mmCIF file with all atom_site columns, C-alpha atoms in Angstrom:
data_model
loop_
_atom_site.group_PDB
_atom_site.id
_atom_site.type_symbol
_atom_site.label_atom_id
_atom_site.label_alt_id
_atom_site.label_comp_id
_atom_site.label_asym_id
_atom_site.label_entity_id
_atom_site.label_seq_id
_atom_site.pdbx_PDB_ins_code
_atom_site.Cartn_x
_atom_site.Cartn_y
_atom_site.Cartn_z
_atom_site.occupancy
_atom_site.B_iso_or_equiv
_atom_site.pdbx_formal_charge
_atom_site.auth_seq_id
_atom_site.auth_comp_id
_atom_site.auth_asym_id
_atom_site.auth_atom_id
_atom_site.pdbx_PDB_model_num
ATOM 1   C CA . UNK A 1 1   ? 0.000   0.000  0.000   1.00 93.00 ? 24  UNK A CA 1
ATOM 2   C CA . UNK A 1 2   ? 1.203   4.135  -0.951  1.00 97.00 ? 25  UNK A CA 1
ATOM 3   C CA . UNK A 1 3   ? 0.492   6.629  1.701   1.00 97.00 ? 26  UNK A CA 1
ATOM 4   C CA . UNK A 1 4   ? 1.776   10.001 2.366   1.00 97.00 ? 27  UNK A CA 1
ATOM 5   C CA . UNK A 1 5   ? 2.879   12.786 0.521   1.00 97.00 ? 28  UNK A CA 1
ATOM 6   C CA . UNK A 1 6   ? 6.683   13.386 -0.208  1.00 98.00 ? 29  UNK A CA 1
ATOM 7   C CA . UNK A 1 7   ? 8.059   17.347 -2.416  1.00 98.00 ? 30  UNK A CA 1
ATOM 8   C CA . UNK A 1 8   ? 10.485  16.430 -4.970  1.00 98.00 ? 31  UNK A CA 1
ATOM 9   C CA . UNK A 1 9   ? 12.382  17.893 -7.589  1.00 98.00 ? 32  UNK A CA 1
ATOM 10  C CA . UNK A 1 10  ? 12.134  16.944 -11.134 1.00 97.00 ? 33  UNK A CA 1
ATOM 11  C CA . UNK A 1 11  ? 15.505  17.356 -12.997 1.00 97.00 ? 34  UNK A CA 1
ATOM 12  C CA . UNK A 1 12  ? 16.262  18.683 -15.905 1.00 95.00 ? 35  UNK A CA 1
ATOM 13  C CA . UNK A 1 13  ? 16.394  15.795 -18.128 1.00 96.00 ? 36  UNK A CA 1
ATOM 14  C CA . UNK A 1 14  ? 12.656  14.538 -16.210 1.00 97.00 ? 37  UNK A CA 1
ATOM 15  C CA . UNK A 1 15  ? 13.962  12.273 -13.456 1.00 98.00 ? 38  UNK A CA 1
ATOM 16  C CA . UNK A 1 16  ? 12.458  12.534 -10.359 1.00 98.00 ? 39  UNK A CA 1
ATOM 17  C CA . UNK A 1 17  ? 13.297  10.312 -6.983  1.00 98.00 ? 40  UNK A CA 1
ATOM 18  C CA . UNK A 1 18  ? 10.464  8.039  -5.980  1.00 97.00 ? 41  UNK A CA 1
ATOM 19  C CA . UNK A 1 19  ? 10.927  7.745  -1.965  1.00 97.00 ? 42  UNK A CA 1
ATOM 20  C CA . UNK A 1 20  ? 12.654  4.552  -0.849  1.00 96.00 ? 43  UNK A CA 1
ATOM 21  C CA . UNK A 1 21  ? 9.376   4.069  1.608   1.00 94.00 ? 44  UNK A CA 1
ATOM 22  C CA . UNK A 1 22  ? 7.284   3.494  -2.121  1.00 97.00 ? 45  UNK A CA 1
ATOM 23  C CA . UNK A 1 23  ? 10.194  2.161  -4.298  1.00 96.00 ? 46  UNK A CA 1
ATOM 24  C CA . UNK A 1 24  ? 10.975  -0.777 -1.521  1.00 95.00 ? 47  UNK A CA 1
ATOM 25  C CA . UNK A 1 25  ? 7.196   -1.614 -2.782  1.00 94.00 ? 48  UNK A CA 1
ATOM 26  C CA . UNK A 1 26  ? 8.421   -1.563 -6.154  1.00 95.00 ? 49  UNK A CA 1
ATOM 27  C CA . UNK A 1 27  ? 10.897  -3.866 -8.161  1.00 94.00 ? 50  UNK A CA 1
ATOM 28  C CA . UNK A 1 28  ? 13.168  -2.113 -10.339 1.00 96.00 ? 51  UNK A CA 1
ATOM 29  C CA . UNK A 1 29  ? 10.158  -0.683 -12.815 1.00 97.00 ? 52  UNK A CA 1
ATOM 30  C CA . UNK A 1 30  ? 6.936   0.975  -12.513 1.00 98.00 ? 53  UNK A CA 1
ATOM 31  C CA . UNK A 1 31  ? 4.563   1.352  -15.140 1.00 98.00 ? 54  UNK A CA 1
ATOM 32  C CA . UNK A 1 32  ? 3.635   5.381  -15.728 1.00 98.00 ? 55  UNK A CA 1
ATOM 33  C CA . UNK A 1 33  ? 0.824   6.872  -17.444 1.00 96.00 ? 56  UNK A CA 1
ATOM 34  C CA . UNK A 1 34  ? -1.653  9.603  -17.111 1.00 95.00 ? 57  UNK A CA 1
ATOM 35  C CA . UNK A 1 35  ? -4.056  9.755  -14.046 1.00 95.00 ? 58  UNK A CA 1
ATOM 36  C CA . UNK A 1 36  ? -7.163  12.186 -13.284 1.00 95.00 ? 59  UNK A CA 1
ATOM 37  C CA . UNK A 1 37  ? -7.417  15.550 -12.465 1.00 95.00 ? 60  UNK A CA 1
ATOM 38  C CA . UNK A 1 38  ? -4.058  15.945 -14.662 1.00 95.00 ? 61  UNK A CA 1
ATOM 39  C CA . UNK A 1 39  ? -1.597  13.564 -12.436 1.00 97.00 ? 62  UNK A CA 1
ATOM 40  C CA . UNK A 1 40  ? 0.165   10.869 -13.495 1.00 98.00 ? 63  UNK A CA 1
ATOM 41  C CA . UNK A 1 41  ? 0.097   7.480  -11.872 1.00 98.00 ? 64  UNK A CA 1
ATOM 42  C CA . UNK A 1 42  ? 2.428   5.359  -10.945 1.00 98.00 ? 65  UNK A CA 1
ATOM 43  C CA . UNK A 1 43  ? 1.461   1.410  -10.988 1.00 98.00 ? 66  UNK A CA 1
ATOM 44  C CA . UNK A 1 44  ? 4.053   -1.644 -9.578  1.00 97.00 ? 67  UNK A CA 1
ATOM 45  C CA . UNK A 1 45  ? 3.853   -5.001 -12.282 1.00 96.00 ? 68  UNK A CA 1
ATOM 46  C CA . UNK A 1 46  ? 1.325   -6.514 -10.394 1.00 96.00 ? 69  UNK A CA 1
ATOM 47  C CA . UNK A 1 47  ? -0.523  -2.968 -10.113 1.00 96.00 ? 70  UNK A CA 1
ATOM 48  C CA . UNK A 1 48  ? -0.255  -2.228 -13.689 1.00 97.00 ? 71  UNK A CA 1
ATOM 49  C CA . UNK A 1 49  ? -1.585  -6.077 -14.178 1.00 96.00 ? 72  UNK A CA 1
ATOM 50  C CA . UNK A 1 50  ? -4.533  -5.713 -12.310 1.00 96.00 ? 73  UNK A CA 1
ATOM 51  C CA . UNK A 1 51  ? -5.354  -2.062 -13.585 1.00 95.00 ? 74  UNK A CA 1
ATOM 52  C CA . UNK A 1 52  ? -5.163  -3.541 -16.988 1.00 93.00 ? 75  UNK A CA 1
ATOM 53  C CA . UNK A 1 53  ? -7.352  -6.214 -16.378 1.00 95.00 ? 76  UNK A CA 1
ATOM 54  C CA . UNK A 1 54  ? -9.874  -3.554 -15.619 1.00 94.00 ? 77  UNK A CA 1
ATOM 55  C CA . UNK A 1 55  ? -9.572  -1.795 -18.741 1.00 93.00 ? 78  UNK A CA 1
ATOM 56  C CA . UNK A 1 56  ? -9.998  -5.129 -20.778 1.00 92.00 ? 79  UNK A CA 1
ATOM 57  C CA . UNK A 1 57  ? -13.290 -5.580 -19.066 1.00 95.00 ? 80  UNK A CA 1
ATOM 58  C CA . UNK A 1 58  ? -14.912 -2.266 -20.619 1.00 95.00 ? 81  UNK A CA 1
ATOM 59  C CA . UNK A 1 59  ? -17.462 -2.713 -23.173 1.00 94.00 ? 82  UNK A CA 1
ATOM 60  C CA . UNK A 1 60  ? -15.271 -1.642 -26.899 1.00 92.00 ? 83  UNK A CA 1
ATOM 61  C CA . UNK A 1 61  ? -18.285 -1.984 -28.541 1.00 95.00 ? 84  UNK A CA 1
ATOM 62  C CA . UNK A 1 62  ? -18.330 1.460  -26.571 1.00 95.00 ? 85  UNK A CA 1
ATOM 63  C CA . UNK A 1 63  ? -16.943 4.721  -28.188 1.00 96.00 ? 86  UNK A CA 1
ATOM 64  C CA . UNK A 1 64  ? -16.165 5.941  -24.816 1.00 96.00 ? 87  UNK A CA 1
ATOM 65  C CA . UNK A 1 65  ? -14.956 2.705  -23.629 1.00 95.00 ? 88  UNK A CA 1
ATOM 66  C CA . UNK A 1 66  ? -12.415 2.712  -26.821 1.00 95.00 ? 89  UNK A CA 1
ATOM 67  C CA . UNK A 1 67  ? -11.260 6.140  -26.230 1.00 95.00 ? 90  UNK A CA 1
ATOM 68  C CA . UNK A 1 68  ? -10.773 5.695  -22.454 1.00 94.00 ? 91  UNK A CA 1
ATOM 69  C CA . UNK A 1 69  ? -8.441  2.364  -23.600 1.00 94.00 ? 92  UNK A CA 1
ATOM 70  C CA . UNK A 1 70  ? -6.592  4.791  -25.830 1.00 94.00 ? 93  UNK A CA 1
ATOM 71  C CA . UNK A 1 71  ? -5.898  7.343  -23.898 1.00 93.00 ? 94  UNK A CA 1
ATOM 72  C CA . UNK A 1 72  ? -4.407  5.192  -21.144 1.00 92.00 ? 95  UNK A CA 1
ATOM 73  C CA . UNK A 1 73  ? -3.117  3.054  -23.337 1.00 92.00 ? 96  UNK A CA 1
ATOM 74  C CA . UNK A 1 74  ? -1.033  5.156  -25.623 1.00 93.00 ? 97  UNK A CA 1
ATOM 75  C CA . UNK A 1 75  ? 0.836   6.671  -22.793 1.00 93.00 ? 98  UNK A CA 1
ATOM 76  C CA . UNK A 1 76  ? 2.109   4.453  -20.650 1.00 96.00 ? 99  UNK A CA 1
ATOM 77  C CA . UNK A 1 77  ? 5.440   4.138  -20.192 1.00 97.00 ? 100 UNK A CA 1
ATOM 78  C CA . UNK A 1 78  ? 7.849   1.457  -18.440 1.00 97.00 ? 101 UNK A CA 1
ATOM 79  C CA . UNK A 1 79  ? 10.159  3.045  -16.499 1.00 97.00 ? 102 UNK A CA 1
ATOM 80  C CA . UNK A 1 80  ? 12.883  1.730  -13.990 1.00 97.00 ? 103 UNK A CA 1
ATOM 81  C CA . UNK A 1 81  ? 14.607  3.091  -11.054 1.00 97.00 ? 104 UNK A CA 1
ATOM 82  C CA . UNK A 1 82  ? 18.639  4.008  -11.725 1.00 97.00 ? 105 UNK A CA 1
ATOM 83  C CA . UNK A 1 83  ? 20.735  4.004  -9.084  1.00 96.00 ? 106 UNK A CA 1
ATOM 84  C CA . UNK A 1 84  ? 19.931  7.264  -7.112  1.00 96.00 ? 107 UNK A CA 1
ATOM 85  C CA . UNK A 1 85  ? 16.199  5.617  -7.239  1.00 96.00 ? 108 UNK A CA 1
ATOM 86  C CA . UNK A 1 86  ? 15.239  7.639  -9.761  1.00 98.00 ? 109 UNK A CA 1
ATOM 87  C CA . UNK A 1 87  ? 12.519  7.118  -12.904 1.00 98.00 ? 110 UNK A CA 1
ATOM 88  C CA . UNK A 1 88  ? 12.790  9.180  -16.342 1.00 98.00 ? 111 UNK A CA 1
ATOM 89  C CA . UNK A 1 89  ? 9.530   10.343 -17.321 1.00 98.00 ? 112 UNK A CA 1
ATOM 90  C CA . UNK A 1 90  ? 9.081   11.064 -21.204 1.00 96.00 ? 113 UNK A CA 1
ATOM 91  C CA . UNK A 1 91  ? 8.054   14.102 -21.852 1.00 96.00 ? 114 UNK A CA 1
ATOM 92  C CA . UNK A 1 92  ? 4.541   13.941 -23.305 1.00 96.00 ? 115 UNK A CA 1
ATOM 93  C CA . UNK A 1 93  ? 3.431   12.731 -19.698 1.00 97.00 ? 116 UNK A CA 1
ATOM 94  C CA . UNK A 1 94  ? 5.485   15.741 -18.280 1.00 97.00 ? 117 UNK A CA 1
ATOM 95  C CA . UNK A 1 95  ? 3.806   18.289 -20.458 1.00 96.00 ? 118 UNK A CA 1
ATOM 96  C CA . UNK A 1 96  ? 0.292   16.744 -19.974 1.00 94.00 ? 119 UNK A CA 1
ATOM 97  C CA . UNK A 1 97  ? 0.617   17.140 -16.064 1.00 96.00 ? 120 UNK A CA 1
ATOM 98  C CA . UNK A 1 98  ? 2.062   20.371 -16.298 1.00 96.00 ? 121 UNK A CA 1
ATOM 99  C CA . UNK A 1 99  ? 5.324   18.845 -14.529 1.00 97.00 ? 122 UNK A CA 1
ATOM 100 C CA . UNK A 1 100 ? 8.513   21.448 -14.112 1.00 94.00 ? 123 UNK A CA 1
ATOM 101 C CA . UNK A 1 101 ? 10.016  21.369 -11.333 1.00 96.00 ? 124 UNK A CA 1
ATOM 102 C CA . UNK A 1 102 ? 8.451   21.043 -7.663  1.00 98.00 ? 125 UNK A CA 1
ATOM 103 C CA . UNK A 1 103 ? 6.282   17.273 -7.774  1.00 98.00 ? 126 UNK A CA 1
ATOM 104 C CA . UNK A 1 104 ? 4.187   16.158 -5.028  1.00 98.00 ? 127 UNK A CA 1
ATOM 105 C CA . UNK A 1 105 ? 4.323   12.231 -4.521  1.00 98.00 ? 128 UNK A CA 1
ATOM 106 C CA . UNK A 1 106 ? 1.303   11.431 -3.680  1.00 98.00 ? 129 UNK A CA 1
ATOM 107 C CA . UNK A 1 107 ? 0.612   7.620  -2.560  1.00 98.00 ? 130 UNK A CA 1
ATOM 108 C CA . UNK A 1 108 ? -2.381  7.042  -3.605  1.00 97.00 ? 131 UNK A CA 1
ATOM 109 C CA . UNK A 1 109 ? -3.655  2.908  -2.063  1.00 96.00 ? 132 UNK A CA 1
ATOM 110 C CA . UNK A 1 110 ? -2.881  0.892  -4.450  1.00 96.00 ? 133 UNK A CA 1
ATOM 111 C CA . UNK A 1 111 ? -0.482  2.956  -6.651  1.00 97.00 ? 134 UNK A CA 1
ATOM 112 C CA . UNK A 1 112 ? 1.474   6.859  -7.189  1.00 98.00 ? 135 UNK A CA 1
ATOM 113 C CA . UNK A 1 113 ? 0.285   9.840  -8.291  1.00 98.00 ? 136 UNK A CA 1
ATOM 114 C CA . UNK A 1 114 ? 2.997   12.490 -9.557  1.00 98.00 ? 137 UNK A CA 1
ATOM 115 C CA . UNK A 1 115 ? 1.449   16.120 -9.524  1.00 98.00 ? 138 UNK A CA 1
ATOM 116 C CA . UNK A 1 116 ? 2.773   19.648 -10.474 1.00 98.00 ? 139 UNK A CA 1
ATOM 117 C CA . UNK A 1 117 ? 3.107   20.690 -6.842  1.00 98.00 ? 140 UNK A CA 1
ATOM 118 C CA . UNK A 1 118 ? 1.115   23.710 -7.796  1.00 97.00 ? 141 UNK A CA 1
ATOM 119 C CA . UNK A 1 119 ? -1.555  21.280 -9.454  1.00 97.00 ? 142 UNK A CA 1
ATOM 120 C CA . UNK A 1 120 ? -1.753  18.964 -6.064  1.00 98.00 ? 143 UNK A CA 1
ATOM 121 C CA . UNK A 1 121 ? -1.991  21.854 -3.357  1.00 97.00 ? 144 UNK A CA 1
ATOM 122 C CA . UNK A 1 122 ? -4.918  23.571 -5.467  1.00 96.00 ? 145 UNK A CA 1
ATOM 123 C CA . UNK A 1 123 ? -6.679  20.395 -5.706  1.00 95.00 ? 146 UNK A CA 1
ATOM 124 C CA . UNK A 1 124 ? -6.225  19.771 -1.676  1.00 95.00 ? 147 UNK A CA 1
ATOM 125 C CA . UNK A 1 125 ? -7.002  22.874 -0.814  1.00 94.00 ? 148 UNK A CA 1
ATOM 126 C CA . UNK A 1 126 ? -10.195 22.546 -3.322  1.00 91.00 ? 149 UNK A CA 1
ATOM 127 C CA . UNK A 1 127 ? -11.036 19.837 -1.137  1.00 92.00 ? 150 UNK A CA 1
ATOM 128 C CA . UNK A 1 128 ? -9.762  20.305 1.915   1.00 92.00 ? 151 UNK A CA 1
ATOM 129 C CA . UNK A 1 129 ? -12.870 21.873 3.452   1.00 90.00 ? 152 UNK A CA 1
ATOM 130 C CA . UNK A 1 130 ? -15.501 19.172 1.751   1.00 91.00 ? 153 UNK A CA 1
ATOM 131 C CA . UNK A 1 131 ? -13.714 16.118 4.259   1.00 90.00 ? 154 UNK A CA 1
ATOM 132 C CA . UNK A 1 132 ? -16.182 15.560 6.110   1.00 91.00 ? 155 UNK A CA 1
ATOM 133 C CA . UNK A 1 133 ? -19.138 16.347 3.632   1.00 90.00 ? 156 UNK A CA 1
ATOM 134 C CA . UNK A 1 134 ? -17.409 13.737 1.461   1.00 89.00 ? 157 UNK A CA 1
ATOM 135 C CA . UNK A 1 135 ? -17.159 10.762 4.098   1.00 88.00 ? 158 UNK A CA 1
ATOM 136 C CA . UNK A 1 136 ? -20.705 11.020 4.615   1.00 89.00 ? 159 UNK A CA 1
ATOM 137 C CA . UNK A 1 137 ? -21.673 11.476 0.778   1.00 88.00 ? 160 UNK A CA 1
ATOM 138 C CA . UNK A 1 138 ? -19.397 8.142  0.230   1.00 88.00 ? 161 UNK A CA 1
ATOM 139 C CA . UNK A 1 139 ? -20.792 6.586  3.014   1.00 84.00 ? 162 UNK A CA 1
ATOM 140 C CA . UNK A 1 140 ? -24.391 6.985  1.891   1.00 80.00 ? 163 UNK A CA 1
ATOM 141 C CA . UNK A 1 141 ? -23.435 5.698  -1.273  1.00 72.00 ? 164 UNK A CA 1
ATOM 142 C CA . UNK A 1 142 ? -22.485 2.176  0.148   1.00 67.00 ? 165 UNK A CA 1
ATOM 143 C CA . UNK A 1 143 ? -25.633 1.409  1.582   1.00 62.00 ? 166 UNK A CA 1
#
């Protein structure tokens, strides 16, 4: 399981250090490729296994279904850890989550999320204040 939330620095050829808490749940690759709400997420083998398992099962008889297979699809990218712990992320996953510098490292359950730092704190603060409103809207929904 990811928890927490870890400030690095993406370098200027795109690496950025995954915290050894997350990468000892990680072999020596992740699998990267665009999340929601413009972050990217991060998925170990088995994570990226079990995520694409879940894709397969949408309807492509579906337009929406086939798009949404697409757009995941296209963009993921393999990437493995060098010896400072680091991954390289391409750059058309850098420009679509607004990544330059600052990243948040979000962990997210059962995989990453990689935010613009200014992306992530917007976004908490956004929802900062709806906590408790959301636990009970979530909560209503389960029974």
């Amino acid at each position: 399981m990811f928890y927490g939330e870890f400030r690095h620095n993406l370098d200027a050829k795109g690496r950025l250090s995954i915290p050894a808490k997350m990468r000892s749940e990680c072999t020596d690759h992740v699998y990267v490729t665009r999340g929601h709400e413009g972050c990217l997420n991060v998925y170990t083998e088995e994570g990226w296994q079990n995520y694409y398992e879940d894709l397969q099962k949408l309807s492509t008889k579906k337009k929406d279904a086939r798009a949404y297979i697409r757009m995941v699809s296209s963009r993921v990218n393999c990437c493995e850890f060098d010896k400072l712990g680091r991954i390289n992320i391409p750059q058309v996953l850098r420009t679509h989550s607004k990544l330059e510098k600052e990243c948040a490292i979000i962990g997210a359950g059962d995989h990453i999320e990689i935010w613009s730092a200014k992306l992530w704190d917007a976004f908490y603060e956004e929802y900062d204040d709806q906590f408790d409103d959301l636990s009970e809207k979530l909560s209503e929904d389960e029974e």
